[in-house]
């Protein structure tokens, strides 16, 4: 409750403060204190115990190597965690600037969700940071950039194996027509969930796989209550599509302005919808539909939701960017900002 009360304060500060840099600084300091000082949690207690005893049994090799390095340098667990949170906040700041989104608004939405999870599930947080770094290469052409993307995703998988899912984003980059891909992803999601809950997939798995441990894992389905959990996957896509539609309308408005010879406003739009940024928007569109298929994986284990959560920062940046365009034209600024923030509150609640 205290977290959301403070969050409301920072939300109001967005509209009443004229000292933007000071507001950003205060918000980042708050996030750093909240992130680095929070350790009263079952997951963090487990991390703490393992770190102090250098016990990484059952964890990925990347995490084991990283903790050994920091421990050998004399860092205790809280200082080690503080360094990770600092790097995380720097990355969020740099990403917002790189993709031309309002930094304060990005941090504000990120505070509501998924920041509170990123400061707890540390291995997954490192995956998210590496994914954000890799994404810049995904936007660029050439096999060397594709290779750099795969290398970073490979490194991320050394911290959590869910990172391997992001290999699917690479071929999606070369798909020109988005709608057939979106339809295919929806179809695969529906068919996959149907096969799982009708028991068809269980019979197929038992024929293909013989290892008992893997077999038990893949044939132990979650209850039908997982349908509620699917909302955490579907809702971000729905929110993204609303703002993507708005982005497309802005592009159409540019054509109208050019026809009417209103060059000044058209140039403002050009700053925000360059060809590169349109590629960024289209790639996130495809990624959101690919992530819909995570619904199938959550039928086995809800923890697969973190695959979607790691990409939410890109959604936030895009949404804030679209709102920022509306700010320039004085259209529904407050309404859009409130809608974006409330959307992430709902996602957090689900």
Short mmCIF file of C-alpha atoms in Angstrom, two decimals:
data_model
loop_
_atom_site.label_atom_id
_atom_site.label_comp_id
_atom_site.label_asym_id
_atom_site.label_seq_id
_atom_site.Cartn_x
_atom_site.Cartn_y
_atom_site.Cartn_z
CA UNK A 1 0.00 0.00 0.00
CA UNK A 2 2.80 2.40 0.88
CA UNK A 3 4.43 1.65 -2.47
CA UNK A 4 1.32 2.67 -4.39
CA UNK A 5 0.78 5.78 -2.24
CA UNK A 6 4.31 6.92 -3.08
CA UNK A 7 3.72 5.96 -6.71
CA UNK A 8 0.65 8.21 -6.83
CA UNK A 9 2.85 11.05 -5.54
CA UNK A 10 5.31 10.55 -8.40
CA UNK A 11 2.39 10.26 -10.84
CA UNK A 12 1.04 13.67 -9.74
CA UNK A 13 4.56 15.09 -9.88
CA UNK A 14 4.53 14.38 -13.61
CA UNK A 15 1.93 17.14 -14.07
CA UNK A 16 2.74 19.69 -11.36
CA UNK A 17 6.53 19.81 -11.38
CA UNK A 18 8.31 22.15 -13.77
CA UNK A 19 11.77 20.86 -12.84
CA UNK A 20 11.84 17.73 -14.96
CA UNK A 21 15.43 16.67 -14.26
CA UNK A 22 14.90 16.97 -10.50
CA UNK A 23 11.75 14.82 -10.72
CA UNK A 24 13.61 12.16 -12.72
CA UNK A 25 16.45 12.18 -10.19
CA UNK A 26 14.09 11.79 -7.23
CA UNK A 27 12.25 8.91 -8.92
CA UNK A 28 15.48 7.08 -9.79
CA UNK A 29 16.80 7.52 -6.23
CA UNK A 30 13.52 6.16 -4.86
CA UNK A 31 13.71 3.14 -7.18
CA UNK A 32 17.32 2.50 -6.20
CA UNK A 33 16.55 2.64 -2.47
CA UNK A 34 13.48 0.44 -2.92
CA UNK A 35 15.36 -2.06 -5.07
CA UNK A 36 18.67 -2.32 -3.22
CA UNK A 37 17.20 -2.18 0.29
CA UNK A 38 14.52 -4.82 -0.23
CA UNK A 39 15.64 -8.22 1.06
CA UNK A 40 12.79 -9.49 3.26
CA UNK A 41 11.50 -11.98 0.73
CA UNK A 42 11.65 -15.76 0.38
CA UNK A 43 13.43 -15.61 -3.00
CA UNK A 44 15.92 -13.01 -1.80
CA UNK A 45 16.57 -14.91 1.42
CA UNK A 46 17.37 -17.94 -0.70
CA UNK A 47 19.70 -15.88 -2.89
CA UNK A 48 21.32 -14.42 0.24
CA UNK A 49 21.96 -17.83 1.80
CA UNK A 50 23.37 -19.24 -1.41
CA UNK A 51 25.55 -16.18 -2.00
CA UNK A 52 27.04 -16.18 1.50
CA UNK A 53 27.76 -19.94 1.31
CA UNK A 54 28.75 -19.88 -2.36
CA UNK A 55 26.19 -22.61 -2.90
CA UNK A 56 24.82 -22.48 -6.45
CA UNK A 57 23.74 -26.09 -6.77
CA UNK A 58 20.88 -26.39 -9.23
CA UNK A 59 21.36 -22.85 -10.58
CA UNK A 60 22.70 -21.85 -13.98
CA UNK A 61 26.45 -21.54 -14.51
CA UNK A 62 26.33 -17.83 -15.34
CA UNK A 63 24.83 -16.94 -11.97
CA UNK A 64 27.34 -19.14 -10.16
CA UNK A 65 30.26 -17.49 -11.94
CA UNK A 66 28.95 -13.96 -11.30
CA UNK A 67 28.40 -14.52 -7.58
CA UNK A 68 31.87 -16.05 -7.19
CA UNK A 69 33.46 -13.03 -8.87
CA UNK A 70 31.65 -10.50 -6.67
CA UNK A 71 32.22 -12.55 -3.54
CA UNK A 72 35.96 -12.79 -4.28
CA UNK A 73 36.02 -8.98 -4.63
CA UNK A 74 34.64 -8.65 -1.11
CA UNK A 75 31.07 -7.68 -1.99
CA UNK A 76 28.43 -8.87 0.47
CA UNK A 77 25.02 -9.87 -0.92
CA UNK A 78 23.32 -6.50 -0.38
CA UNK A 79 26.14 -4.61 -2.08
CA UNK A 80 26.11 -7.12 -4.94
CA UNK A 81 22.34 -6.65 -5.29
CA UNK A 82 22.72 -2.85 -5.16
CA UNK A 83 25.17 -3.00 -8.09
CA UNK A 84 22.69 -5.07 -10.12
CA UNK A 85 19.85 -2.62 -9.37
CA UNK A 86 22.05 0.33 -10.32
CA UNK A 87 22.94 -1.30 -13.65
CA UNK A 88 19.24 -2.08 -14.19
CA UNK A 89 18.20 1.55 -13.65
CA UNK A 90 20.97 2.83 -15.92
CA UNK A 91 19.82 0.42 -18.62
CA UNK A 92 16.18 1.55 -18.31
CA UNK A 93 17.32 5.18 -18.54
CA UNK A 94 19.54 4.54 -21.56
CA UNK A 95 16.81 2.50 -23.30
CA UNK A 96 14.24 5.26 -22.83
CA UNK A 97 16.65 7.83 -24.27
CA UNK A 98 17.70 5.53 -27.13
CA UNK A 99 14.11 4.92 -28.24
CA UNK A 100 13.10 8.59 -27.79
CA UNK A 101 10.63 8.05 -24.94
CA UNK A 102 10.02 10.36 -21.98
CA UNK A 103 12.34 9.04 -19.26
CA UNK A 104 10.16 10.02 -16.30
CA UNK A 105 7.04 8.38 -17.74
CA UNK A 106 8.96 5.19 -18.58
CA UNK A 107 10.26 4.92 -15.01
CA UNK A 108 6.79 5.66 -13.63
CA UNK A 109 5.10 2.87 -15.61
CA UNK A 110 8.02 0.56 -14.87
CA UNK A 111 7.58 1.28 -11.14
CA UNK A 112 3.99 0.03 -11.24
CA UNK A 113 5.03 -3.10 -13.12
CA UNK A 114 7.30 -5.06 -13.45
CA UNK A 115 9.97 -3.34 -11.30
CA UNK A 116 8.80 -4.90 -8.03
CA UNK A 117 9.42 -8.36 -9.53
CA UNK A 118 12.71 -7.44 -11.17
CA UNK A 119 14.26 -6.54 -7.82
CA UNK A 120 13.34 -9.97 -6.43
CA UNK A 121 13.98 -12.49 -9.22
CA UNK A 122 17.57 -11.48 -9.83
CA UNK A 123 18.62 -14.13 -12.33
CA UNK A 124 15.63 -13.27 -14.48
CA UNK A 125 16.48 -9.57 -14.14
CA UNK A 126 19.90 -10.20 -15.67
CA UNK A 127 18.15 -12.00 -18.56
CA UNK A 128 15.95 -8.95 -19.08
CA UNK A 129 18.96 -6.60 -19.09
CA UNK A 130 20.81 -8.74 -21.62
CA UNK A 131 17.67 -8.95 -23.78
CA UNK A 132 17.37 -5.15 -23.80
CA UNK A 133 21.02 -4.87 -24.80
CA UNK A 134 20.58 -7.52 -27.50
CA UNK A 135 17.46 -5.88 -28.91
CA UNK A 136 19.48 -3.00 -30.36
CA UNK A 137 21.28 -5.53 -32.58
CA UNK A 138 17.98 -7.14 -33.56
CA UNK A 139 16.87 -3.82 -35.05
CA UNK A 140 19.95 -3.59 -37.23
CA UNK A 141 20.54 -5.41 -40.49
CA UNK A 142 23.39 -7.77 -41.33
CA UNK A 143 24.44 -11.21 -40.19
CA UNK A 144 27.01 -9.80 -37.75
CA UNK A 145 24.29 -8.03 -35.76
CA UNK A 146 22.17 -11.18 -35.86
CA UNK A 147 25.14 -13.12 -34.50
CA UNK A 148 25.67 -10.53 -31.73
CA UNK A 149 22.00 -10.90 -30.79
CA UNK A 150 22.30 -14.69 -30.58
CA UNK A 151 25.50 -14.45 -28.52
CA UNK A 152 23.85 -12.16 -25.95
CA UNK A 153 20.79 -14.41 -25.78
CA UNK A 154 23.13 -17.37 -25.31
CA UNK A 155 24.85 -15.57 -22.42
CA UNK A 156 21.43 -14.74 -20.96
CA UNK A 157 20.51 -18.45 -21.03
CA UNK A 158 23.46 -19.06 -18.68
CA UNK A 159 21.48 -17.12 -16.06
CA UNK A 160 18.02 -18.51 -16.84
CA UNK A 161 17.06 -20.99 -19.54
CA UNK A 162 13.83 -19.16 -20.43
CA UNK A 163 16.09 -16.79 -22.41
CA UNK A 164 16.22 -19.40 -25.18
CA UNK A 165 12.64 -18.40 -26.08
CA UNK A 166 13.95 -15.09 -27.42
CA UNK A 167 15.71 -16.86 -30.28
CA UNK A 168 12.24 -16.88 -31.89
CA UNK A 169 12.41 -13.10 -32.22
CA UNK A 170 15.22 -13.31 -34.78
CA UNK A 171 13.30 -15.01 -37.64
CA UNK A 172 10.27 -12.82 -36.83
CA UNK A 173 12.36 -9.83 -37.80
CA UNK A 174 12.39 -11.01 -41.44
CA UNK A 175 8.62 -11.55 -41.65
CA UNK A 176 7.31 -8.65 -43.72
CA UNK A 177 3.58 -9.17 -43.27
CA UNK A 178 2.64 -8.90 -39.59
CA UNK A 179 -0.99 -10.01 -39.71
CA UNK A 180 -0.45 -13.59 -40.98
CA UNK A 181 2.20 -14.04 -38.29
CA UNK A 182 -0.20 -12.73 -35.64
CA UNK A 183 -2.94 -15.11 -36.88
CA UNK A 184 -0.51 -18.05 -36.87
CA UNK A 185 0.58 -17.30 -33.28
CA UNK A 186 -3.04 -17.06 -32.11
CA UNK A 187 -3.87 -20.32 -33.91
CA UNK A 188 -0.88 -22.13 -32.38
CA UNK A 189 -1.85 -20.84 -28.93
CA UNK A 190 -5.45 -22.04 -29.21
CA UNK A 191 -4.50 -25.44 -30.66
CA UNK A 192 -1.69 -25.95 -28.14
CA UNK A 193 -3.91 -25.23 -25.14
CA UNK A 194 -6.65 -27.43 -26.59
CA UNK A 195 -4.28 -30.37 -27.06
CA UNK A 196 -2.94 -30.01 -23.52
CA UNK A 197 -6.29 -29.93 -21.75
CA UNK A 198 -7.79 -32.71 -23.84
CA UNK A 199 -4.84 -34.98 -23.02
CA UNK A 200 -3.77 -35.44 -26.66
CA UNK A 201 -0.36 -33.91 -26.07
CA UNK A 202 0.32 -36.25 -23.12
CA UNK A 203 0.10 -39.29 -25.39
CA UNK A 204 2.42 -37.70 -27.95
CA UNK A 205 4.99 -36.76 -25.27
CA UNK A 206 5.08 -40.26 -23.81
CA UNK A 207 5.90 -41.64 -27.26
CA UNK A 208 8.70 -39.14 -27.99
CA UNK A 209 10.28 -38.68 -24.53
CA UNK A 210 11.52 -41.46 -22.26
CA UNK A 211 13.31 -39.49 -19.52
CA UNK A 212 11.12 -39.83 -16.45
CA UNK A 213 11.88 -36.42 -14.92
CA UNK A 214 11.12 -34.48 -18.11
CA UNK A 215 8.08 -36.64 -18.76
CA UNK A 216 6.62 -35.95 -15.29
CA UNK A 217 7.19 -32.22 -15.76
CA UNK A 218 5.57 -31.98 -19.18
CA UNK A 219 2.57 -34.13 -18.35
CA UNK A 220 1.72 -32.39 -15.07
CA UNK A 221 -0.70 -29.69 -16.12
CA UNK A 222 -1.79 -26.69 -14.09
CA UNK A 223 -5.46 -26.43 -13.13
CA UNK A 224 -7.97 -24.54 -15.22
CA UNK A 225 -7.33 -21.57 -12.92
CA UNK A 226 -4.35 -20.86 -15.18
CA UNK A 227 -6.86 -19.18 -17.50
CA UNK A 228 -6.86 -16.22 -15.09
CA UNK A 229 -3.07 -16.14 -15.39
CA UNK A 230 -3.39 -15.91 -19.17
CA UNK A 231 -4.78 -12.41 -18.66
CA UNK A 232 -1.28 -11.31 -17.65
CA UNK A 233 -0.13 -12.37 -21.11
CA UNK A 234 -3.14 -11.23 -23.15
CA UNK A 235 -3.64 -7.83 -21.46
CA UNK A 236 -0.21 -6.39 -22.40
CA UNK A 237 -0.89 -7.34 -26.03
CA UNK A 238 -4.30 -5.68 -25.89
CA UNK A 239 -2.88 -2.47 -24.38
CA UNK A 240 -0.04 -2.43 -26.92
CA UNK A 241 -2.48 -2.80 -29.83
CA UNK A 242 -4.49 0.22 -28.66
CA UNK A 243 -1.40 2.42 -28.77
CA UNK A 244 -0.11 0.79 -31.95
CA UNK A 245 -3.39 1.75 -33.61
CA UNK A 246 -2.89 5.30 -32.36
CA UNK A 247 0.62 5.27 -33.81
CA UNK A 248 -0.72 4.16 -37.19
CA UNK A 249 -3.31 6.97 -37.08
CA UNK A 250 -0.54 9.49 -36.42
CA UNK A 251 1.29 8.22 -39.51
CA UNK A 252 -1.91 8.66 -41.53
CA UNK A 253 -2.32 12.19 -40.13
CA UNK A 254 1.13 13.03 -41.45
CA UNK A 255 0.01 12.23 -44.99
CA UNK A 256 -3.01 14.49 -44.52
CA UNK A 257 -0.82 17.31 -43.21
CA UNK A 258 1.49 17.00 -46.20
CA UNK A 259 -1.48 17.21 -48.57
CA UNK A 260 -2.68 20.32 -46.75
CA UNK A 261 0.89 21.69 -46.86
CA UNK A 262 1.08 22.06 -43.08
CA UNK A 263 4.80 21.36 -43.16
CA UNK A 264 5.72 22.38 -39.60
CA UNK A 265 3.46 19.84 -37.92
CA UNK A 266 4.46 17.19 -40.44
CA UNK A 267 8.12 17.72 -39.51
CA UNK A 268 7.28 17.22 -35.83
CA UNK A 269 5.67 13.91 -36.68
CA UNK A 270 8.68 12.94 -38.80
CA UNK A 271 10.86 13.25 -35.70
CA UNK A 272 8.80 10.58 -33.95
CA UNK A 273 7.84 8.18 -36.76
CA UNK A 274 11.04 7.77 -38.72
CA UNK A 275 11.50 4.61 -40.77
CA UNK A 276 13.71 3.18 -38.02
CA UNK A 277 11.07 3.79 -35.38
CA UNK A 278 8.38 2.23 -37.54
CA UNK A 279 10.56 -0.88 -37.74
CA UNK A 280 10.88 -0.79 -33.95
CA UNK A 281 7.08 -0.58 -33.57
CA UNK A 282 6.45 -3.37 -36.09
CA UNK A 283 9.00 -5.66 -34.44
CA UNK A 284 7.41 -5.19 -31.01
CA UNK A 285 4.04 -5.92 -32.63
CA UNK A 286 5.34 -9.28 -33.86
CA UNK A 287 7.06 -10.04 -30.56
CA UNK A 288 3.86 -9.46 -28.60
CA UNK A 289 2.00 -12.03 -30.71
CA UNK A 290 4.87 -14.53 -30.47
CA UNK A 291 4.67 -14.15 -26.69
CA UNK A 292 0.98 -15.07 -26.80
CA UNK A 293 2.17 -18.64 -27.31
CA UNK A 294 3.62 -18.53 -23.78
CA UNK A 295 0.02 -19.28 -22.71
CA UNK A 296 0.71 -22.86 -23.82
CA UNK A 297 3.81 -23.09 -21.59
CA UNK A 298 1.96 -21.67 -18.58
CA UNK A 299 -0.37 -24.66 -18.80
CA UNK A 300 2.57 -26.56 -17.29
CA UNK A 301 4.12 -23.90 -15.07
CA UNK A 302 3.08 -20.30 -14.34
CA UNK A 303 6.71 -19.24 -14.00
CA UNK A 304 6.91 -19.04 -17.81
CA UNK A 305 5.09 -15.70 -17.53
CA UNK A 306 8.53 -14.17 -16.91
CA UNK A 307 9.17 -14.62 -20.64
CA UNK A 308 6.50 -12.01 -21.30
CA UNK A 309 7.47 -9.84 -18.34
CA UNK A 310 10.99 -9.41 -19.66
CA UNK A 311 9.63 -7.75 -22.80
CA UNK A 312 7.21 -5.38 -21.04
CA UNK A 313 9.81 -2.62 -20.82
CA UNK A 314 9.79 -2.41 -24.64
CA UNK A 315 5.99 -2.09 -24.54
CA UNK A 316 6.27 0.65 -21.94
CA UNK A 317 8.80 2.58 -24.02
CA UNK A 318 6.61 2.39 -27.12
CA UNK A 319 3.45 3.42 -25.26
CA UNK A 320 5.20 6.38 -23.64
CA UNK A 321 6.58 7.38 -27.03
CA UNK A 322 3.08 7.48 -28.53
CA UNK A 323 1.82 9.50 -25.57
CA UNK A 324 4.72 11.88 -26.08
CA UNK A 325 3.57 12.51 -29.66
CA UNK A 326 0.12 13.34 -28.32
CA UNK A 327 1.74 15.79 -25.93
CA UNK A 328 3.25 17.66 -28.88
CA UNK A 329 -0.18 18.02 -30.42
CA UNK A 330 -2.00 18.62 -27.12
CA UNK A 331 -4.34 15.68 -27.66
CA UNK A 332 -5.63 13.57 -24.77
CA UNK A 333 -2.32 13.80 -22.92
CA UNK A 334 -3.68 13.28 -19.41
CA UNK A 335 -6.18 10.65 -20.54
CA UNK A 336 -3.57 8.58 -22.37
CA UNK A 337 -1.08 8.78 -19.50
CA UNK A 338 -3.69 7.73 -16.94
CA UNK A 339 -4.80 4.86 -19.21
CA UNK A 340 -1.22 3.61 -19.61
CA UNK A 341 -0.50 3.72 -15.87
CA UNK A 342 -3.81 2.09 -14.93
CA UNK A 343 -3.14 -0.65 -17.50
CA UNK A 344 0.14 -1.56 -15.81
CA UNK A 345 -1.52 -1.44 -12.38
CA UNK A 346 -4.09 -3.97 -13.65
CA UNK A 347 -1.37 -6.19 -15.09
CA UNK A 348 0.46 -6.04 -11.75
CA UNK A 349 -2.77 -6.92 -9.93
CA UNK A 350 -3.46 -9.92 -12.14
#
